[in-house]
Amino acid sequence: MLSRISKSTVDLQIEVKEMTEIFAPKESHSVSYTTPLVSVIISNYNYGCYLAQAIESVLAQSYQNLELIVVDDGSKDTSSEVIDFYQGCLAAIFQNNGGQGAALNAGIARSQGEIICFLDADDYFHPDKLAKIVAAFAAHPQWVQIAHCWLSVNRDSVVTNATLKSLSQGNVRELLLQRGKYAWAPTSGLAYRREALLQVLPIPPRPRAADTYLTATVPFYGEVGSIHEALMYYRLHGDNRRAHSDNIAYLIEQREDTAYCINQAAAKVGFSDRFDIQQDVDYRSLKALQQGGGNWLEALKILWLSLQESLVIRRSLSDTINRLLQRGICALYPDEGKAILRLGLRGYLRLKLSRQAPKNLTTS
């Protein structure tokens, strides 16, 4: 299956190859190394109800040497009205629906900044995000990508969870080639040096999540950095792709596409090693679930790989236990595994506990 998907991805990359010249370095301008221009690119598709908050969070940044580009990817809701309201404060691009990668490609092509930050239209920034990103890049010239922590919020912007996880830092190429992953942030928690980003553009149609492609390829051009602060608000509302999902075919596709991207990037920079997808513990647990589960030997191998992964990525104890439970249940009990993927482990456990509670419980 991987070979078929790989071929499909190659075909798609050929289709967009002609776009490469769009991303050639811009004409040189006078640059301030203490206050570099930061380009913020908002990608939007039918998130008119959240878009104003995203735009306002950029305009309210404490760091003001920025440009804001909003790419509307064929929305059919009120998004165009929201964007029109902010005319003069941003550059707007309206295009036919092409997916997140196509939207980011259009935004990057229009941008001028030395630093590029992405923001999904249903998320929003902490007021000091850009200031701290600029300071971190200035302090660490070897970093080409920065990830930071986030706060999860619901539809009404009420904080539901603080994700202050330990994010990877330094040279993560070996982690990618050995484990297929490292600890990074979702799209709205990522920032890039322009010159590094240009090395991997254009973003292809697959993987369908553009951040999956970027985080798998950019690290082959330098070190990654992290900021252990929640500098953005990540909204979980059920409609976004990163919300808990039990779409097994899509989740497996993402892991296969990630493996392909890692190996293509490694080949491009001259690495001889390649990533073996059988070392991807998420892929193996999802395949076990897809095949009906119940194989205890495979489950033990998955748990062992999961523990090894946590050790080399330096995950926290709670994160390690969470992943062990989720992957183990997926490998052994498919129905329960799908419920965990759909609800998250915490939601699943809450549901189980509530079902076990006495129905006629009263308090005095």
CSV table of C-alpha atoms in Angstrom, one decimal:
chain,number,residue,atom,x,y,z
A,1,MET,CA,0.0,0.0,0.0
A,2,LEU,CA,2.9,2.4,0.8
A,3,SER,CA,4.3,2.0,-2.7
A,4,ARG,CA,0.9,2.9,-4.2
A,5,ILE,CA,0.6,5.9,-2.0
A,6,SER,CA,4.2,6.9,-2.7
A,7,LYS,CA,3.5,6.8,-6.4
A,8,SER,CA,0.4,8.9,-6.0
A,9,THR,CA,2.4,11.5,-4.0
A,10,VAL,CA,5.1,11.6,-6.7
A,11,ASP,CA,2.4,12.3,-9.4
A,12,LEU,CA,1.0,15.1,-7.3
A,13,GLN,CA,4.4,16.6,-6.7
A,14,ILE,CA,5.0,16.6,-10.5
A,15,GLU,CA,1.8,18.5,-10.9
A,16,VAL,CA,3.0,21.3,-8.6
A,17,LYS,CA,6.6,21.3,-9.6
A,18,GLU,CA,6.0,24.2,-12.0
A,19,MET,CA,5.1,26.3,-9.0
A,20,THR,CA,8.6,26.1,-7.6
A,21,GLU,CA,9.8,29.4,-9.2
A,22,ILE,CA,7.1,31.2,-7.3
A,23,PHE,CA,9.0,30.7,-4.1
A,24,ALA,CA,12.4,32.0,-5.3
A,25,PRO,CA,14.0,34.5,-2.9
A,26,LYS,CA,12.5,37.9,-3.0
A,27,GLU,CA,14.5,41.0,-4.1
A,28,SER,CA,16.7,42.0,-1.2
A,29,HIS,CA,15.4,44.8,1.0
A,30,SER,CA,16.9,46.7,3.9
A,31,VAL,CA,16.8,44.4,6.9
A,32,SER,CA,16.8,45.1,10.6
A,33,TYR,CA,18.3,42.1,12.4
A,34,THR,CA,16.8,43.1,15.7
A,35,THR,CA,13.3,43.6,14.4
A,36,PRO,CA,12.9,41.3,11.3
A,37,LEU,CA,9.6,41.4,9.4
A,38,VAL,CA,7.4,38.5,10.4
A,39,SER,CA,4.8,37.2,8.0
A,40,VAL,CA,1.7,35.7,9.6
A,41,ILE,CA,-0.4,33.5,7.2
A,42,ILE,CA,-3.9,32.7,8.2
A,43,SER,CA,-5.4,29.8,6.2
A,44,ASN,CA,-9.2,29.8,6.3
A,45,TYR,CA,-12.0,27.5,5.0
A,46,ASN,CA,-15.5,28.1,6.3
A,47,TYR,CA,-14.4,29.4,9.7
A,48,GLY,CA,-16.0,32.8,9.4
A,49,CYS,CA,-17.4,32.4,12.9
A,50,TYR,CA,-13.8,32.2,14.3
A,51,LEU,CA,-11.9,34.3,11.8
A,52,ALA,CA,-12.2,37.7,13.4
A,53,GLN,CA,-10.7,36.4,16.6
A,54,ALA,CA,-7.8,35.0,14.8
A,55,ILE,CA,-7.2,38.3,12.9
A,56,GLU,CA,-7.6,40.4,16.0
A,57,SER,CA,-5.0,38.2,17.9
A,58,VAL,CA,-2.4,39.0,15.2
A,59,LEU,CA,-3.2,42.7,15.1
A,60,ALA,CA,-2.9,42.9,18.9
A,61,GLN,CA,0.6,41.5,19.0
A,62,SER,CA,3.1,43.3,21.2
A,63,TYR,CA,5.6,42.8,18.3
A,64,GLN,CA,4.4,45.0,15.4
A,65,ASN,CA,6.9,44.6,12.5
A,66,LEU,CA,4.6,42.1,10.9
A,67,GLU,CA,2.5,41.6,7.8
A,68,LEU,CA,-0.8,39.6,7.9
A,69,ILE,CA,-1.9,37.6,5.0
A,70,VAL,CA,-5.3,35.8,5.0
A,71,VAL,CA,-5.9,33.1,2.4
A,72,ASP,CA,-9.5,32.1,2.0
A,73,ASP,CA,-9.6,28.7,0.4
A,74,GLY,CA,-12.9,28.8,-1.3
A,75,SER,CA,-15.2,29.4,1.8
A,76,LYS,CA,-18.9,29.4,1.3
A,77,ASP,CA,-19.8,31.0,4.6
A,78,THR,CA,-19.4,34.7,5.8
A,79,SER,CA,-15.6,34.6,5.7
A,80,SER,CA,-15.4,37.1,2.9
A,81,GLU,CA,-17.4,39.6,4.9
A,82,VAL,CA,-15.1,39.2,7.9
A,83,ILE,CA,-12.0,39.7,5.7
A,84,ASP,CA,-13.5,42.7,4.0
A,85,PHE,CA,-14.1,44.3,7.4
A,86,TYR,CA,-10.3,44.3,8.0
A,87,GLN,CA,-9.3,45.8,4.6
A,88,GLY,CA,-6.2,47.9,5.1
A,89,CYS,CA,-5.0,45.8,8.0
A,90,LEU,CA,-4.1,42.7,6.0
A,91,ALA,CA,-3.5,41.3,2.5
A,92,ALA,CA,-6.3,39.0,1.3
A,93,ILE,CA,-6.1,36.1,-1.1
A,94,PHE,CA,-9.3,34.4,-2.4
A,95,GLN,CA,-8.8,31.1,-4.2
A,96,ASN,CA,-10.7,28.0,-5.1
A,97,ASN,CA,-10.7,25.3,-2.5
A,98,GLY,CA,-7.4,23.4,-2.7
A,99,GLY,CA,-6.7,22.3,0.8
A,100,GLN,CA,-4.4,23.6,3.6
A,101,GLY,CA,-1.2,23.1,1.6
A,102,ALA,CA,-2.4,25.1,-1.3
A,103,ALA,CA,-3.6,27.9,1.0
A,104,LEU,CA,-0.2,28.1,2.7
A,105,ASN,CA,1.6,28.0,-0.6
A,106,ALA,CA,-0.4,31.0,-1.8
A,107,GLY,CA,0.3,32.9,1.4
A,108,ILE,CA,4.0,32.2,1.4
A,109,ALA,CA,4.3,33.2,-2.2
A,110,ARG,CA,2.8,36.6,-1.3
A,111,SER,CA,4.8,37.1,1.9
A,112,GLN,CA,8.0,39.1,2.4
A,113,GLY,CA,9.0,38.2,6.0
A,114,GLU,CA,12.3,36.7,7.2
A,115,ILE,CA,10.2,34.7,9.7
A,116,ILE,CA,6.9,33.0,8.8
A,117,CYS,CA,4.3,31.9,11.2
A,118,PHE,CA,1.1,30.0,10.4
A,119,LEU,CA,-2.3,30.4,12.1
A,120,ASP,CA,-5.4,28.2,11.4
A,121,ALA,CA,-8.4,30.4,11.3
A,122,ASP,CA,-10.1,28.7,14.2
A,123,ASP,CA,-7.1,29.2,16.5
A,124,TYR,CA,-5.6,32.5,17.9
A,125,PHE,CA,-2.3,33.8,19.2
A,126,HIS,CA,-1.1,34.9,22.7
A,127,PRO,CA,-0.3,38.7,22.5
A,128,ASP,CA,3.4,38.0,23.0
A,129,LYS,CA,3.8,35.1,20.6
A,130,LEU,CA,5.7,37.0,17.8
A,131,ALA,CA,7.9,38.8,20.2
A,132,LYS,CA,9.0,35.6,21.8
A,133,ILE,CA,9.5,33.8,18.4
A,134,VAL,CA,11.7,36.7,17.1
A,135,ALA,CA,13.8,36.6,20.3
A,136,ALA,CA,14.2,32.8,20.2
A,137,PHE,CA,15.3,32.9,16.5
A,138,ALA,CA,17.8,35.7,17.3
A,139,ALA,CA,19.3,33.8,20.3
A,140,HIS,CA,19.6,30.5,18.3
A,141,PRO,CA,20.7,31.2,14.7
A,142,GLN,CA,21.0,27.4,14.1
A,143,TRP,CA,17.2,26.9,14.5
A,144,VAL,CA,15.2,26.7,11.4
A,145,GLN,CA,11.8,25.8,13.0
A,146,ILE,CA,10.3,26.7,16.4
A,147,ALA,CA,7.4,24.9,18.1
A,148,HIS,CA,5.7,26.1,21.2
A,149,CYS,CA,3.1,24.9,23.6
A,150,TRP,CA,-0.6,25.7,23.5
A,151,LEU,CA,-3.9,26.0,25.5
A,152,SER,CA,-6.8,24.0,24.2
A,153,VAL,CA,-10.1,25.9,24.0
A,154,ASN,CA,-13.7,25.0,23.1
A,155,ARG,CA,-16.1,26.7,20.7
A,156,ASP,CA,-16.6,29.5,23.1
A,157,SER,CA,-12.9,30.1,23.7
A,158,VAL,CA,-13.0,28.6,27.2
A,159,VAL,CA,-9.7,26.9,28.1
A,160,THR,CA,-10.2,23.2,28.5
A,161,ASN,CA,-6.6,22.0,28.8
A,162,ALA,CA,-3.1,23.3,29.0
A,163,THR,CA,-0.6,21.4,26.8
A,164,LEU,CA,2.8,22.3,28.3
A,165,LYS,CA,4.5,19.2,26.9
A,166,SER,CA,8.2,18.8,26.4
A,167,LEU,CA,8.9,19.6,22.7
A,168,SER,CA,11.9,18.3,20.8
A,169,GLN,CA,14.9,20.5,20.3
A,170,GLY,CA,18.2,20.2,18.4
A,171,ASN,CA,19.0,17.8,15.5
A,172,VAL,CA,15.9,15.5,15.1
A,173,ARG,CA,16.9,14.0,11.8
A,174,GLU,CA,17.9,10.7,13.5
A,175,LEU,CA,14.6,10.6,15.4
A,176,LEU,CA,12.8,11.0,12.1
A,177,LEU,CA,14.8,8.3,10.4
A,178,GLN,CA,14.5,5.9,13.4
A,179,ARG,CA,11.1,6.6,14.8
A,180,GLY,CA,9.3,8.7,12.2
A,181,LYS,CA,8.4,11.4,14.7
A,182,TYR,CA,9.5,13.8,17.4
A,183,ALA,CA,7.6,16.1,19.7
A,184,TRP,CA,6.3,19.1,17.7
A,185,ALA,CA,3.3,21.5,17.7
A,186,PRO,CA,0.2,21.8,15.4
A,187,THR,CA,0.2,24.3,12.6
A,188,SER,CA,-0.6,27.4,14.7
A,189,GLY,CA,2.3,26.6,17.0
A,190,LEU,CA,5.0,26.5,14.3
A,191,ALA,CA,7.3,29.2,13.0
A,192,TYR,CA,10.0,29.1,10.3
A,193,ARG,CA,13.0,30.9,9.0
A,194,ARG,CA,12.1,31.8,5.4
A,195,GLU,CA,15.3,30.5,3.8
A,196,ALA,CA,14.7,27.0,5.4
A,197,LEU,CA,11.1,26.9,4.4
A,198,LEU,CA,11.9,27.7,0.8
A,199,GLN,CA,14.0,24.5,0.6
A,200,VAL,CA,10.9,22.3,0.9
A,201,LEU,CA,8.3,24.3,-1.1
A,202,PRO,CA,5.8,23.9,-2.6
A,203,ILE,CA,3.8,22.0,-0.1
A,204,PRO,CA,2.4,19.0,-2.0
A,205,PRO,CA,-1.3,17.9,-1.8
A,206,ARG,CA,-0.3,14.9,0.3
A,207,PRO,CA,0.0,14.6,3.3
A,208,ARG,CA,-3.3,16.4,3.6
A,209,ALA,CA,-2.2,18.1,6.8
A,210,ALA,CA,0.5,20.6,5.7
A,211,ASP,CA,2.1,20.7,9.1
A,212,THR,CA,2.8,17.0,8.8
A,213,TYR,CA,4.8,17.6,5.6
A,214,LEU,CA,6.7,20.6,7.0
A,215,THR,CA,7.7,19.0,10.3
A,216,ALA,CA,8.9,15.9,8.5
A,217,THR,CA,11.1,17.8,5.9
A,218,VAL,CA,12.3,21.1,7.3
A,219,PRO,CA,14.5,19.5,10.0
A,220,PHE,CA,16.8,18.1,7.4
A,221,TYR,CA,18.0,21.7,6.8
A,222,GLY,CA,18.9,22.6,10.4
A,223,GLU,CA,18.0,22.2,14.0
A,224,VAL,CA,14.5,22.7,15.5
A,225,GLY,CA,13.8,24.8,18.6
A,226,SER,CA,11.1,25.0,21.2
A,227,ILE,CA,9.5,27.4,23.6
A,228,HIS,CA,8.0,25.9,26.7
A,229,GLU,CA,5.2,28.4,26.9
A,230,ALA,CA,1.6,28.4,25.7
A,231,LEU,CA,1.7,31.0,23.0
A,232,MET,CA,-1.5,30.1,21.1
A,233,TYR,CA,-5.0,28.8,21.7
A,234,TYR,CA,-5.9,25.7,19.8
A,235,ARG,CA,-9.6,25.2,19.3
A,236,LEU,CA,-11.2,21.8,19.4
A,237,HIS,CA,-14.7,21.9,18.1
A,238,GLY,CA,-15.4,18.7,16.3
A,239,ASP,CA,-15.1,20.0,12.8
A,240,ASN,CA,-11.3,20.4,12.6
A,241,ARG,CA,-9.2,17.6,11.3
A,242,ARG,CA,-7.1,17.4,14.4
A,243,ALA,CA,-10.1,16.9,16.6
A,244,HIS,CA,-10.2,13.3,18.0
A,245,SER,CA,-11.0,11.1,15.0
A,246,ASP,CA,-11.6,7.4,14.5
A,247,ASN,CA,-11.1,7.7,10.7
A,248,ILE,CA,-8.7,4.8,10.6
A,249,ALA,CA,-8.0,5.0,6.9
A,250,TYR,CA,-7.1,8.6,7.1
A,251,LEU,CA,-4.9,8.1,10.2
A,252,ILE,CA,-3.0,5.3,8.5
A,253,GLU,CA,-2.7,7.4,5.3
A,254,GLN,CA,-1.1,10.2,7.3
A,255,ARG,CA,1.6,7.8,8.8
A,256,GLU,CA,2.3,6.4,5.3
A,257,ASP,CA,2.6,9.8,3.8
A,258,THR,CA,4.8,11.0,6.6
A,259,ALA,CA,7.2,8.0,6.0
A,260,TYR,CA,7.3,8.9,2.3
A,261,CYS,CA,8.1,12.6,3.1
A,262,ILE,CA,10.9,11.7,5.5
A,263,ASN,CA,12.6,9.4,3.0
A,264,GLN,CA,12.2,11.9,0.2
A,265,ALA,CA,13.8,14.7,2.3
A,266,ALA,CA,16.6,12.4,3.5
A,267,ALA,CA,17.4,11.4,-0.1
A,268,LYS,CA,17.3,15.1,-1.2
A,269,VAL,CA,20.0,16.1,1.3
A,270,GLY,CA,22.2,13.0,0.6
A,271,PHE,CA,21.3,10.8,3.5
A,272,SER,CA,21.6,7.0,2.8
A,273,ASP,CA,19.4,5.9,5.7
A,274,ARG,CA,15.7,5.5,5.2
A,275,PHE,CA,12.8,5.3,7.7
A,276,ASP,CA,11.2,1.8,8.1
A,277,ILE,CA,7.5,2.4,8.7
A,278,GLN,CA,7.3,-0.8,10.7
A,279,GLN,CA,9.2,1.2,13.4
A,280,ASP,CA,6.3,3.7,13.5
A,281,VAL,CA,4.3,2.5,16.6
A,282,ASP,CA,1.2,4.6,15.7
A,283,TYR,CA,1.1,3.0,12.3
A,284,ARG,CA,1.4,-0.5,13.8
A,285,SER,CA,-1.3,0.1,16.4
A,286,LEU,CA,-3.6,1.5,13.8
A,287,LYS,CA,-3.0,-1.4,11.4
A,288,ALA,CA,-3.6,-3.9,14.3
A,289,LEU,CA,-6.9,-2.1,15.0
A,290,GLN,CA,-7.8,-2.2,11.3
A,291,GLN,CA,-7.1,-5.9,11.2
A,292,GLY,CA,-9.4,-6.7,14.1
A,293,GLY,CA,-6.9,-6.7,17.0
A,294,GLY,CA,-6.6,-9.5,19.5
A,295,ASN,CA,-3.0,-10.4,18.6
A,296,TRP,CA,-1.2,-10.4,22.0
A,297,LEU,CA,2.3,-10.9,20.5
A,298,GLU,CA,1.9,-7.9,18.2
A,299,ALA,CA,0.4,-5.9,21.1
A,300,LEU,CA,3.5,-6.6,23.2
A,301,LYS,CA,5.8,-5.5,20.3
A,302,ILE,CA,3.7,-2.3,20.1
A,303,LEU,CA,4.0,-1.6,23.8
A,304,TRP,CA,7.8,-2.2,23.7
A,305,LEU,CA,8.2,0.1,20.7
A,306,SER,CA,6.0,2.7,22.4
A,307,LEU,CA,8.2,2.6,25.5
A,308,GLN,CA,11.4,2.9,23.5
A,309,GLU,CA,9.9,5.8,21.5
A,310,SER,CA,9.0,7.7,24.7
A,311,LEU,CA,12.5,7.2,26.1
A,312,VAL,CA,14.3,8.6,23.0
A,313,ILE,CA,11.8,11.5,22.5
A,314,ARG,CA,11.9,12.2,26.3
A,315,ARG,CA,8.2,12.2,26.8
A,316,SER,CA,6.8,12.9,30.2
A,317,LEU,CA,5.6,9.9,32.4
A,318,SER,CA,2.0,10.9,32.0
A,319,ASP,CA,2.3,11.2,28.2
A,320,THR,CA,4.1,7.8,28.1
A,321,ILE,CA,1.4,6.1,30.1
A,322,ASN,CA,-1.3,7.7,28.0
A,323,ARG,CA,0.3,6.4,24.7
A,324,LEU,CA,0.9,3.0,26.1
A,325,LEU,CA,-2.7,2.6,27.1
A,326,GLN,CA,-4.1,4.0,23.9
A,327,ARG,CA,-1.9,2.0,21.6
A,328,GLY,CA,-2.3,-1.2,23.6
A,329,ILE,CA,-6.1,-1.0,23.7
A,330,CYS,CA,-6.2,-0.2,19.9
A,331,ALA,CA,-4.0,-3.3,19.2
A,332,LEU,CA,-6.1,-5.7,21.3
A,333,TYR,CA,-9.7,-4.3,21.5
A,334,PRO,CA,-10.7,-2.6,18.2
A,335,ASP,CA,-14.1,-1.3,19.4
A,336,GLU,CA,-12.6,0.2,22.5
A,337,GLY,CA,-9.7,1.5,20.5
A,338,LYS,CA,-12.0,3.4,18.1
A,339,ALA,CA,-13.8,4.9,21.1
A,340,ILE,CA,-10.4,6.2,22.4
A,341,LEU,CA,-9.5,7.7,19.1
A,342,ARG,CA,-12.9,9.4,18.9
A,343,LEU,CA,-13.0,10.6,22.5
A,344,GLY,CA,-9.4,10.8,23.6
A,345,LEU,CA,-8.2,8.7,26.5
A,346,ARG,CA,-9.5,11.1,29.1
A,347,GLY,CA,-12.9,11.3,27.5
A,348,TYR,CA,-13.0,7.5,27.1
A,349,LEU,CA,-12.2,6.9,30.8
A,350,ARG,CA,-14.8,9.5,31.9
A,351,LEU,CA,-17.4,7.7,29.8
A,352,LYS,CA,-16.4,4.3,31.3
A,353,LEU,CA,-16.5,5.6,34.8
A,354,SER,CA,-19.9,7.3,34.3
A,355,ARG,CA,-21.4,4.1,33.0
A,356,GLN,CA,-20.2,2.2,36.0
A,357,ALA,CA,-21.7,4.7,38.4
A,358,PRO,CA,-25.0,3.7,40.1
A,359,LYS,CA,-27.9,5.1,38.1
A,360,ASN,CA,-30.0,5.9,41.2
A,361,LEU,CA,-27.2,7.6,43.2
A,362,THR,CA,-28.5,10.4,45.5
A,363,THR,CA,-26.8,12.7,47.8
A,364,SER,CA,-28.1,14.1,51.1
